[in-house]
Amino acid sequence: MESVSGGCLQVVARPLLFISSVWVGSMAGGMAIGAGAAISDPLSHWSVIPEALLMAPLFLLSSWFILNFILVVAGLWFFIRTERDLTTWWRNSAVLFSLMVVLGGRSMVDGWEEVAMWTCWMIGTAVIVAAVVFIERWQSNRRAGELAHIAAFNAQRRAEMESRGIATFDPESSDD
């Protein structure tokens, strides 16, 4: 029954995880565009930031709309169908959608504003990647403790079986 409930949860969790990657990527791209545009008029753009955070996926409705639509559909399909680790897919899709937002909003800025926009985009992308890598490392370290516990239990069990005279398989001494 546990595997059925886990499977049912995945049906809901995977699309929500994809939506969050689109949202975070769109926010990162929108913030980069806002930071680039803020160079010419620093005070006027800060009032737009809270609204930009709430409406971040709408930044994908740009001149790149057709490509963005294809990428959203393909990304959702991959998120639902993949059997690989979802954190890697989440990271890649967030970076991709932030890039698509910045490419779509590139016409809003010129000159030094564009340099600032791309610099902010690279910094935001690096932050997203670093955060996901830290989460992956935390998950692997959390599992390492459980695996060490299982390995210790197996070694204890193997020692008990050998003391009783029962033959055990030792993977380190195999000839394969």
Short mmCIF file of N, CA and C in Angstrom, two decimals:
data_model
loop_
_atom_site.label_atom_id
_atom_site.label_comp_id
_atom_site.label_asym_id
_atom_site.label_seq_id
_atom_site.Cartn_x
_atom_site.Cartn_y
_atom_site.Cartn_z
N MET A 1 0.81 -1.20 0.00
CA MET A 1 0.00 0.00 0.00
C MET A 1 0.86 1.26 0.00
N GLU A 2 2.04 1.14 0.59
CA GLU A 2 2.91 2.31 0.68
C GLU A 2 3.36 2.78 -0.70
N SER A 3 3.65 1.83 -1.61
CA SER A 3 4.10 2.22 -2.94
C SER A 3 2.96 2.86 -3.74
N VAL A 4 1.73 2.44 -3.50
CA VAL A 4 0.60 3.04 -4.19
C VAL A 4 0.41 4.49 -3.75
N SER A 5 0.51 4.74 -2.44
CA SER A 5 0.34 6.11 -1.97
C SER A 5 1.49 6.99 -2.45
N GLY A 6 2.70 6.43 -2.51
CA GLY A 6 3.83 7.19 -3.04
C GLY A 6 3.64 7.53 -4.50
N GLY A 7 3.10 6.58 -5.27
CA GLY A 7 2.84 6.83 -6.68
C GLY A 7 1.76 7.87 -6.90
N CYS A 8 0.71 7.82 -6.07
CA CYS A 8 -0.35 8.82 -6.17
C CYS A 8 0.17 10.20 -5.80
N LEU A 9 1.05 10.25 -4.82
CA LEU A 9 1.63 11.53 -4.43
C LEU A 9 2.50 12.09 -5.55
N GLN A 10 3.21 11.23 -6.25
CA GLN A 10 4.07 11.68 -7.35
C GLN A 10 3.25 12.29 -8.49
N VAL A 11 2.04 11.80 -8.71
CA VAL A 11 1.19 12.34 -9.77
C VAL A 11 0.89 13.81 -9.51
N VAL A 12 0.74 14.18 -8.26
CA VAL A 12 0.47 15.56 -7.89
C VAL A 12 1.76 16.35 -7.70
N ALA A 13 2.78 15.73 -7.12
CA ALA A 13 4.00 16.44 -6.75
C ALA A 13 4.83 16.85 -7.96
N ARG A 14 4.91 16.01 -8.96
CA ARG A 14 5.77 16.33 -10.10
C ARG A 14 5.31 17.56 -10.87
N PRO A 15 4.02 17.69 -11.22
CA PRO A 15 3.61 18.94 -11.88
C PRO A 15 3.79 20.17 -10.99
N LEU A 16 3.56 20.03 -9.69
CA LEU A 16 3.77 21.17 -8.79
C LEU A 16 5.25 21.54 -8.72
N LEU A 17 6.11 20.56 -8.74
CA LEU A 17 7.55 20.82 -8.73
C LEU A 17 7.96 21.52 -10.03
N PHE A 18 7.37 21.12 -11.14
CA PHE A 18 7.67 21.78 -12.41
C PHE A 18 7.19 23.23 -12.39
N ILE A 19 5.98 23.45 -11.88
CA ILE A 19 5.46 24.81 -11.79
C ILE A 19 6.38 25.68 -10.94
N SER A 20 6.89 25.11 -9.85
CA SER A 20 7.80 25.90 -9.01
C SER A 20 9.10 26.22 -9.74
N SER A 21 9.58 25.31 -10.58
CA SER A 21 10.81 25.61 -11.32
C SER A 21 10.57 26.71 -12.36
N VAL A 22 9.40 26.67 -13.01
CA VAL A 22 9.06 27.74 -13.96
C VAL A 22 8.95 29.07 -13.22
N TRP A 23 8.32 29.04 -12.06
CA TRP A 23 8.11 30.26 -11.28
C TRP A 23 9.43 30.85 -10.81
N VAL A 24 10.28 30.03 -10.23
CA VAL A 24 11.57 30.52 -9.73
C VAL A 24 12.44 31.01 -10.89
N GLY A 25 12.47 30.28 -11.98
CA GLY A 25 13.24 30.73 -13.14
C GLY A 25 12.72 32.04 -13.70
N SER A 26 11.40 32.18 -13.78
CA SER A 26 10.82 33.42 -14.27
C SER A 26 11.11 34.58 -13.32
N MET A 27 11.07 34.31 -12.01
CA MET A 27 11.40 35.36 -11.05
C MET A 27 12.85 35.80 -11.20
N ALA A 28 13.76 34.86 -11.37
CA ALA A 28 15.17 35.21 -11.53
C ALA A 28 15.38 36.04 -12.79
N GLY A 29 14.75 35.65 -13.87
CA GLY A 29 14.87 36.43 -15.11
C GLY A 29 14.23 37.80 -14.99
N GLY A 30 13.06 37.87 -14.36
CA GLY A 30 12.39 39.15 -14.17
C GLY A 30 13.18 40.09 -13.28
N MET A 31 13.79 39.53 -12.24
CA MET A 31 14.62 40.37 -11.36
C MET A 31 15.85 40.88 -12.10
N ALA A 32 16.41 40.08 -12.98
CA ALA A 32 17.56 40.53 -13.77
C ALA A 32 17.16 41.67 -14.71
N ILE A 33 16.00 41.54 -15.34
CA ILE A 33 15.52 42.62 -16.22
C ILE A 33 15.26 43.87 -15.40
N GLY A 34 14.62 43.71 -14.24
CA GLY A 34 14.34 44.87 -13.38
C GLY A 34 15.61 45.54 -12.89
N ALA A 35 16.62 44.75 -12.56
CA ALA A 35 17.88 45.33 -12.10
C ALA A 35 18.58 46.07 -13.24
N GLY A 36 18.50 45.52 -14.44
CA GLY A 36 19.10 46.21 -15.57
C GLY A 36 18.38 47.51 -15.89
N ALA A 37 17.05 47.49 -15.83
CA ALA A 37 16.28 48.70 -16.12
C ALA A 37 16.41 49.73 -15.00
N ALA A 38 16.73 49.30 -13.80
CA ALA A 38 16.84 50.22 -12.66
C ALA A 38 18.07 51.12 -12.77
N ILE A 39 18.99 50.82 -13.66
CA ILE A 39 20.17 51.68 -13.80
C ILE A 39 19.78 53.05 -14.32
N SER A 40 18.85 53.11 -15.28
CA SER A 40 18.46 54.40 -15.85
C SER A 40 17.56 55.19 -14.91
N ASP A 41 16.70 54.52 -14.16
CA ASP A 41 15.79 55.20 -13.24
C ASP A 41 15.65 54.35 -11.98
N PRO A 42 16.57 54.52 -11.03
CA PRO A 42 16.66 53.59 -9.90
C PRO A 42 15.42 53.52 -9.01
N LEU A 43 14.72 54.61 -8.82
CA LEU A 43 13.63 54.61 -7.85
C LEU A 43 12.32 54.08 -8.41
N SER A 44 12.10 54.20 -9.69
CA SER A 44 10.79 53.83 -10.24
C SER A 44 10.58 52.32 -10.34
N HIS A 45 11.65 51.55 -10.46
CA HIS A 45 11.50 50.11 -10.71
C HIS A 45 11.33 49.29 -9.44
N TRP A 46 11.68 49.82 -8.27
CA TRP A 46 11.59 49.03 -7.05
C TRP A 46 10.15 48.79 -6.62
N SER A 47 9.23 49.64 -7.03
CA SER A 47 7.82 49.42 -6.68
C SER A 47 7.21 48.30 -7.50
N VAL A 48 7.83 47.93 -8.60
CA VAL A 48 7.30 46.88 -9.48
C VAL A 48 7.70 45.49 -8.99
N ILE A 49 8.72 45.38 -8.17
CA ILE A 49 9.27 44.08 -7.80
C ILE A 49 8.26 43.16 -7.11
N PRO A 50 7.46 43.61 -6.13
CA PRO A 50 6.49 42.67 -5.52
C PRO A 50 5.49 42.11 -6.54
N GLU A 51 5.03 42.96 -7.45
CA GLU A 51 4.10 42.47 -8.47
C GLU A 51 4.80 41.51 -9.43
N ALA A 52 6.06 41.78 -9.71
CA ALA A 52 6.82 40.90 -10.60
C ALA A 52 7.01 39.52 -9.99
N LEU A 53 7.16 39.46 -8.68
CA LEU A 53 7.31 38.16 -8.03
C LEU A 53 6.03 37.34 -8.12
N LEU A 54 4.89 38.00 -8.01
CA LEU A 54 3.62 37.28 -8.07
C LEU A 54 3.25 36.87 -9.49
N MET A 55 3.60 37.68 -10.45
CA MET A 55 3.21 37.42 -11.83
C MET A 55 4.38 36.94 -12.68
N ALA A 56 5.37 36.33 -12.07
CA ALA A 56 6.61 35.96 -12.76
C ALA A 56 6.40 35.10 -14.01
N PRO A 57 5.54 34.07 -13.99
CA PRO A 57 5.41 33.26 -15.22
C PRO A 57 4.86 34.04 -16.41
N LEU A 58 4.23 35.19 -16.16
CA LEU A 58 3.73 35.98 -17.29
C LEU A 58 4.87 36.61 -18.09
N PHE A 59 6.07 36.64 -17.52
CA PHE A 59 7.22 37.14 -18.27
C PHE A 59 7.53 36.24 -19.47
N LEU A 60 7.05 35.02 -19.45
CA LEU A 60 7.27 34.12 -20.58
C LEU A 60 6.42 34.49 -21.79
N LEU A 61 5.43 35.38 -21.59
CA LEU A 61 4.60 35.84 -22.70
C LEU A 61 5.30 37.00 -23.38
N SER A 62 6.34 36.70 -24.10
CA SER A 62 7.14 37.73 -24.76
C SER A 62 7.18 37.43 -26.25
N SER A 63 8.10 38.05 -26.94
CA SER A 63 8.25 37.78 -28.37
C SER A 63 8.71 36.35 -28.63
N TRP A 64 9.18 35.69 -27.60
CA TRP A 64 9.63 34.30 -27.70
C TRP A 64 8.50 33.33 -27.27
N PHE A 65 7.26 33.76 -27.34
CA PHE A 65 6.15 33.00 -26.79
C PHE A 65 6.05 31.58 -27.36
N ILE A 66 6.20 31.42 -28.66
CA ILE A 66 6.02 30.10 -29.26
C ILE A 66 7.09 29.13 -28.74
N LEU A 67 8.33 29.57 -28.72
CA LEU A 67 9.40 28.72 -28.20
C LEU A 67 9.19 28.45 -26.71
N ASN A 68 8.77 29.47 -25.96
CA ASN A 68 8.51 29.29 -24.53
C ASN A 68 7.40 28.27 -24.30
N PHE A 69 6.34 28.34 -25.10
CA PHE A 69 5.24 27.39 -24.96
C PHE A 69 5.72 25.97 -25.23
N ILE A 70 6.52 25.80 -26.28
CA ILE A 70 7.05 24.47 -26.60
C ILE A 70 7.93 23.97 -25.46
N LEU A 71 8.76 24.84 -24.90
CA LEU A 71 9.64 24.45 -23.79
C LEU A 71 8.85 24.10 -22.53
N VAL A 72 7.78 24.83 -22.26
CA VAL A 72 6.96 24.52 -21.08
C VAL A 72 6.30 23.16 -21.25
N VAL A 73 5.74 22.89 -22.41
CA VAL A 73 5.08 21.60 -22.64
C VAL A 73 6.11 20.47 -22.59
N ALA A 74 7.25 20.65 -23.24
CA ALA A 74 8.29 19.61 -23.22
C ALA A 74 8.84 19.41 -21.82
N GLY A 75 9.04 20.50 -21.09
CA GLY A 75 9.54 20.39 -19.72
C GLY A 75 8.57 19.67 -18.81
N LEU A 76 7.28 19.96 -18.94
CA LEU A 76 6.28 19.27 -18.14
C LEU A 76 6.25 17.78 -18.48
N TRP A 77 6.36 17.46 -19.76
CA TRP A 77 6.37 16.05 -20.17
C TRP A 77 7.58 15.34 -19.57
N PHE A 78 8.76 15.96 -19.64
CA PHE A 78 9.96 15.34 -19.06
C PHE A 78 9.83 15.19 -17.55
N PHE A 79 9.27 16.20 -16.88
CA PHE A 79 9.12 16.12 -15.43
C PHE A 79 8.22 14.96 -15.04
N ILE A 80 7.17 14.74 -15.79
CA ILE A 80 6.22 13.68 -15.45
C ILE A 80 6.79 12.31 -15.81
N ARG A 81 7.52 12.22 -16.92
CA ARG A 81 7.96 10.92 -17.42
C ARG A 81 9.32 10.45 -16.92
N THR A 82 10.15 11.33 -16.38
CA THR A 82 11.50 10.94 -16.04
C THR A 82 11.55 10.03 -14.83
N GLU A 83 12.56 9.19 -14.83
CA GLU A 83 12.81 8.34 -13.67
C GLU A 83 14.09 8.76 -12.98
N ARG A 84 14.70 9.82 -13.45
CA ARG A 84 15.94 10.32 -12.86
C ARG A 84 15.64 11.23 -11.68
N ASP A 85 16.70 11.71 -11.08
CA ASP A 85 16.59 12.60 -9.93
C ASP A 85 15.94 13.91 -10.36
N LEU A 86 14.88 14.32 -9.68
CA LEU A 86 14.15 15.51 -10.08
C LEU A 86 14.87 16.81 -9.74
N THR A 87 15.80 16.79 -8.80
CA THR A 87 16.49 18.04 -8.47
C THR A 87 17.32 18.54 -9.65
N THR A 88 17.90 17.64 -10.41
CA THR A 88 18.66 18.03 -11.59
C THR A 88 17.74 18.63 -12.64
N TRP A 89 16.61 17.99 -12.87
CA TRP A 89 15.64 18.53 -13.83
C TRP A 89 15.11 19.87 -13.36
N TRP A 90 14.85 20.02 -12.06
CA TRP A 90 14.34 21.28 -11.52
C TRP A 90 15.36 22.39 -11.76
N ARG A 91 16.62 22.12 -11.45
CA ARG A 91 17.68 23.12 -11.63
C ARG A 91 17.79 23.52 -13.09
N ASN A 92 17.83 22.56 -13.99
CA ASN A 92 17.99 22.86 -15.41
C ASN A 92 16.80 23.63 -15.96
N SER A 93 15.59 23.27 -15.56
CA SER A 93 14.43 23.98 -16.09
C SER A 93 14.34 25.39 -15.51
N ALA A 94 14.69 25.59 -14.25
CA ALA A 94 14.67 26.93 -13.67
C ALA A 94 15.67 27.84 -14.39
N VAL A 95 16.85 27.33 -14.67
CA VAL A 95 17.86 28.12 -15.39
C VAL A 95 17.40 28.39 -16.82
N LEU A 96 16.82 27.40 -17.47
CA LEU A 96 16.35 27.58 -18.84
C LEU A 96 15.25 28.64 -18.91
N PHE A 97 14.28 28.58 -18.00
CA PHE A 97 13.20 29.55 -18.06
C PHE A 97 13.65 30.94 -17.65
N SER A 98 14.63 31.05 -16.77
CA SER A 98 15.16 32.38 -16.47
C SER A 98 15.87 32.95 -17.70
N LEU A 99 16.57 32.10 -18.44
CA LEU A 99 17.21 32.55 -19.67
C LEU A 99 16.17 33.00 -20.69
N MET A 100 15.08 32.26 -20.82
CA MET A 100 14.05 32.62 -21.79
C MET A 100 13.38 33.94 -21.42
N VAL A 101 13.19 34.20 -20.13
CA VAL A 101 12.61 35.48 -19.70
C VAL A 101 13.56 36.62 -20.04
N VAL A 102 14.84 36.43 -19.77
CA VAL A 102 15.82 37.48 -20.06
C VAL A 102 15.93 37.72 -21.56
N LEU A 103 15.91 36.67 -22.35
CA LEU A 103 15.97 36.85 -23.80
C LEU A 103 14.72 37.57 -24.31
N GLY A 104 13.57 37.28 -23.73
CA GLY A 104 12.34 37.95 -24.13
C GLY A 104 12.30 39.40 -23.71
N GLY A 105 12.91 39.74 -22.58
CA GLY A 105 12.90 41.11 -22.09
C GLY A 105 14.12 41.91 -22.47
N ARG A 106 14.96 41.35 -23.30
CA ARG A 106 16.20 42.02 -23.69
C ARG A 106 15.95 43.33 -24.42
N SER A 107 14.82 43.45 -25.10
CA SER A 107 14.54 44.67 -25.86
C SER A 107 14.18 45.85 -24.95
N MET A 108 13.93 45.60 -23.66
CA MET A 108 13.57 46.67 -22.74
C MET A 108 14.77 47.47 -22.25
N VAL A 109 15.96 46.96 -22.45
CA VAL A 109 17.15 47.61 -21.91
C VAL A 109 18.19 47.80 -23.02
N ASP A 110 19.04 48.82 -22.84
CA ASP A 110 20.10 49.11 -23.82
C ASP A 110 21.39 49.44 -23.09
N GLY A 111 22.50 49.26 -23.78
CA GLY A 111 23.80 49.70 -23.28
C GLY A 111 24.19 49.07 -21.96
N TRP A 112 24.52 49.93 -20.99
CA TRP A 112 24.96 49.46 -19.68
C TRP A 112 23.85 48.73 -18.94
N GLU A 113 22.62 49.08 -19.25
CA GLU A 113 21.49 48.38 -18.62
C GLU A 113 21.51 46.90 -19.00
N GLU A 114 21.86 46.63 -20.26
CA GLU A 114 21.91 45.24 -20.71
C GLU A 114 23.06 44.48 -20.04
N VAL A 115 24.19 45.16 -19.85
CA VAL A 115 25.31 44.53 -19.16
C VAL A 115 24.91 44.19 -17.73
N ALA A 116 24.23 45.13 -17.07
CA ALA A 116 23.78 44.89 -15.69
C ALA A 116 22.75 43.76 -15.65
N MET A 117 21.86 43.72 -16.66
CA MET A 117 20.85 42.67 -16.70
C MET A 117 21.52 41.30 -16.82
N TRP A 118 22.47 41.15 -17.74
CA TRP A 118 23.12 39.85 -17.92
C TRP A 118 23.97 39.48 -16.71
N THR A 119 24.60 40.47 -16.08
CA THR A 119 25.37 40.20 -14.87
C THR A 119 24.47 39.70 -13.75
N CYS A 120 23.34 40.38 -13.57
CA CYS A 120 22.38 39.93 -12.54
C CYS A 120 21.82 38.56 -12.87
N TRP A 121 21.60 38.29 -14.16
CA TRP A 121 21.11 36.97 -14.54
C TRP A 121 22.13 35.89 -14.20
N MET A 122 23.41 36.16 -14.48
CA MET A 122 24.44 35.16 -14.16
C MET A 122 24.55 34.93 -12.66
N ILE A 123 24.45 36.00 -11.88
CA ILE A 123 24.52 35.86 -10.43
C ILE A 123 23.30 35.08 -9.92
N GLY A 124 22.12 35.42 -10.42
CA GLY A 124 20.91 34.70 -10.01
C GLY A 124 20.93 33.24 -10.40
N THR A 125 21.44 32.95 -11.58
CA THR A 125 21.57 31.57 -12.02
C THR A 125 22.56 30.81 -11.15
N ALA A 126 23.66 31.45 -10.81
CA ALA A 126 24.65 30.80 -9.93
C ALA A 126 24.05 30.51 -8.56
N VAL A 127 23.21 31.41 -8.06
CA VAL A 127 22.57 31.18 -6.77
C VAL A 127 21.61 29.99 -6.85
N ILE A 128 20.83 29.91 -7.92
CA ILE A 128 19.90 28.79 -8.08
C ILE A 128 20.67 27.47 -8.15
N VAL A 129 21.71 27.43 -8.95
CA VAL A 129 22.50 26.21 -9.10
C VAL A 129 23.15 25.82 -7.78
N ALA A 130 23.72 26.79 -7.08
CA ALA A 130 24.38 26.50 -5.80
C ALA A 130 23.37 25.98 -4.78
N ALA A 131 22.18 26.56 -4.74
CA ALA A 131 21.17 26.10 -3.78
C ALA A 131 20.76 24.67 -4.06
N VAL A 132 20.56 24.34 -5.33
CA VAL A 132 20.16 22.97 -5.67
C VAL A 132 21.28 21.98 -5.39
N VAL A 133 22.53 22.37 -5.65
CA VAL A 133 23.66 21.49 -5.35
C VAL A 133 23.76 21.25 -3.85
N PHE A 134 23.56 22.30 -3.05
CA PHE A 134 23.57 22.12 -1.59
C PHE A 134 22.46 21.18 -1.14
N ILE A 135 21.28 21.28 -1.74
CA ILE A 135 20.18 20.38 -1.39
C ILE A 135 20.52 18.94 -1.78
N GLU A 136 21.11 18.76 -2.97
CA GLU A 136 21.51 17.41 -3.38
C GLU A 136 22.53 16.82 -2.42
N ARG A 137 23.52 17.62 -2.01
CA ARG A 137 24.54 17.13 -1.07
C ARG A 137 23.93 16.80 0.28
N TRP A 138 23.02 17.62 0.74
CA TRP A 138 22.35 17.36 2.01
C TRP A 138 21.58 16.04 1.95
N GLN A 139 20.88 15.81 0.83
CA GLN A 139 20.13 14.57 0.69
C GLN A 139 21.06 13.37 0.65
N SER A 140 22.17 13.48 -0.05
CA SER A 140 23.09 12.34 -0.11
C SER A 140 23.76 12.10 1.23
N ASN A 141 24.09 13.15 1.97
CA ASN A 141 24.67 12.98 3.31
C ASN A 141 23.66 12.37 4.27
N ARG A 142 22.40 12.74 4.13
CA ARG A 142 21.37 12.17 4.99
C ARG A 142 21.24 10.67 4.74
N ARG A 143 21.32 10.28 3.47
CA ARG A 143 21.23 8.85 3.14
C ARG A 143 22.49 8.10 3.51
N ALA A 144 23.63 8.78 3.56
CA ALA A 144 24.89 8.11 3.89
C ALA A 144 24.85 7.55 5.30
N GLY A 145 24.24 8.24 6.23
CA GLY A 145 24.12 7.74 7.60
C GLY A 145 23.29 6.46 7.66
N GLU A 146 22.20 6.44 6.91
CA GLU A 146 21.36 5.25 6.87
C GLU A 146 22.11 4.08 6.24
N LEU A 147 22.86 4.34 5.18
CA LEU A 147 23.62 3.27 4.53
C LEU A 147 24.73 2.75 5.44
N ALA A 148 25.36 3.63 6.20
CA ALA A 148 26.40 3.18 7.14
C ALA A 148 25.79 2.30 8.22
N HIS A 149 24.59 2.64 8.67
CA HIS A 149 23.90 1.83 9.67
C HIS A 149 23.58 0.45 9.11
N ILE A 150 23.11 0.41 7.88
CA ILE A 150 22.79 -0.88 7.23
C ILE A 150 24.06 -1.70 7.03
N ALA A 151 25.16 -1.05 6.62
CA ALA A 151 26.42 -1.77 6.42
C ALA A 151 26.92 -2.35 7.74
N ALA A 152 26.78 -1.60 8.83
CA ALA A 152 27.21 -2.12 10.14
C ALA A 152 26.34 -3.30 10.56
N PHE A 153 25.04 -3.21 10.31
CA PHE A 153 24.15 -4.32 10.64
C PHE A 153 24.50 -5.55 9.82
N ASN A 154 24.80 -5.35 8.52
CA ASN A 154 25.18 -6.48 7.67
C ASN A 154 26.48 -7.12 8.13
N ALA A 155 27.45 -6.31 8.54
CA ALA A 155 28.72 -6.86 9.04
C ALA A 155 28.49 -7.66 10.32
N GLN A 156 27.64 -7.17 11.19
CA GLN A 156 27.33 -7.89 12.43
C GLN A 156 26.63 -9.20 12.11
N ARG A 157 25.70 -9.16 11.20
CA ARG A 157 24.97 -10.37 10.80
C ARG A 157 25.91 -11.39 10.15
N ARG A 158 26.83 -10.90 9.30
CA ARG A 158 27.80 -11.78 8.66
C ARG A 158 28.70 -12.45 9.70
N ALA A 159 29.12 -11.69 10.72
CA ALA A 159 29.98 -12.25 11.78
C ALA A 159 29.22 -13.32 12.56
N GLU A 160 27.94 -13.08 12.84
CA GLU A 160 27.13 -14.08 13.54
C GLU A 160 27.00 -15.36 12.71
N MET A 161 26.77 -15.20 11.41
CA MET A 161 26.61 -16.37 10.55
C MET A 161 27.91 -17.15 10.44
N GLU A 162 29.03 -16.46 10.36
CA GLU A 162 30.33 -17.14 10.28
C GLU A 162 30.65 -17.85 11.58
N SER A 163 30.25 -17.28 12.72
CA SER A 163 30.50 -17.94 14.00
C SER A 163 29.67 -19.22 14.14
N ARG A 164 28.55 -19.28 13.45
CA ARG A 164 27.72 -20.49 13.46
C ARG A 164 28.17 -21.49 12.40
N GLY A 165 29.09 -21.09 11.55
CA GLY A 165 29.58 -22.00 10.52
C GLY A 165 28.77 -21.96 9.24
N ILE A 166 27.98 -20.94 9.05
CA ILE A 166 27.18 -20.80 7.83
C ILE A 166 28.01 -20.02 6.82
N ALA A 167 28.08 -20.53 5.58
CA ALA A 167 28.86 -19.87 4.54
C ALA A 167 28.20 -18.56 4.14
N THR A 168 29.00 -17.54 3.99
CA THR A 168 28.49 -16.23 3.57
C THR A 168 29.21 -15.78 2.32
N PHE A 169 28.59 -14.89 1.61
CA PHE A 169 29.17 -14.32 0.39
C PHE A 169 29.92 -13.05 0.77
N ASP A 170 31.18 -12.99 0.39
CA ASP A 170 31.99 -11.81 0.65
C ASP A 170 32.28 -11.15 -0.70
N PRO A 171 31.67 -10.00 -0.98
CA PRO A 171 31.85 -9.38 -2.30
C PRO A 171 33.27 -8.92 -2.56
N GLU A 172 34.06 -8.67 -1.54
CA GLU A 172 35.43 -8.21 -1.74
C GLU A 172 36.37 -9.33 -2.17
N SER A 173 36.03 -10.57 -1.86
CA SER A 173 36.91 -11.68 -2.21
C SER A 173 36.43 -12.46 -3.43
N SER A 174 35.44 -11.96 -4.13
CA SER A 174 34.93 -12.70 -5.30
C SER A 174 35.91 -12.57 -6.45
N ASP A 175 35.92 -13.56 -7.33
CA ASP A 175 36.86 -13.61 -8.44
C ASP A 175 36.31 -12.96 -9.70
N ASP A 176 35.12 -12.40 -9.66
CA ASP A 176 34.50 -11.82 -10.86
C ASP A 176 35.18 -10.61 -11.31
#
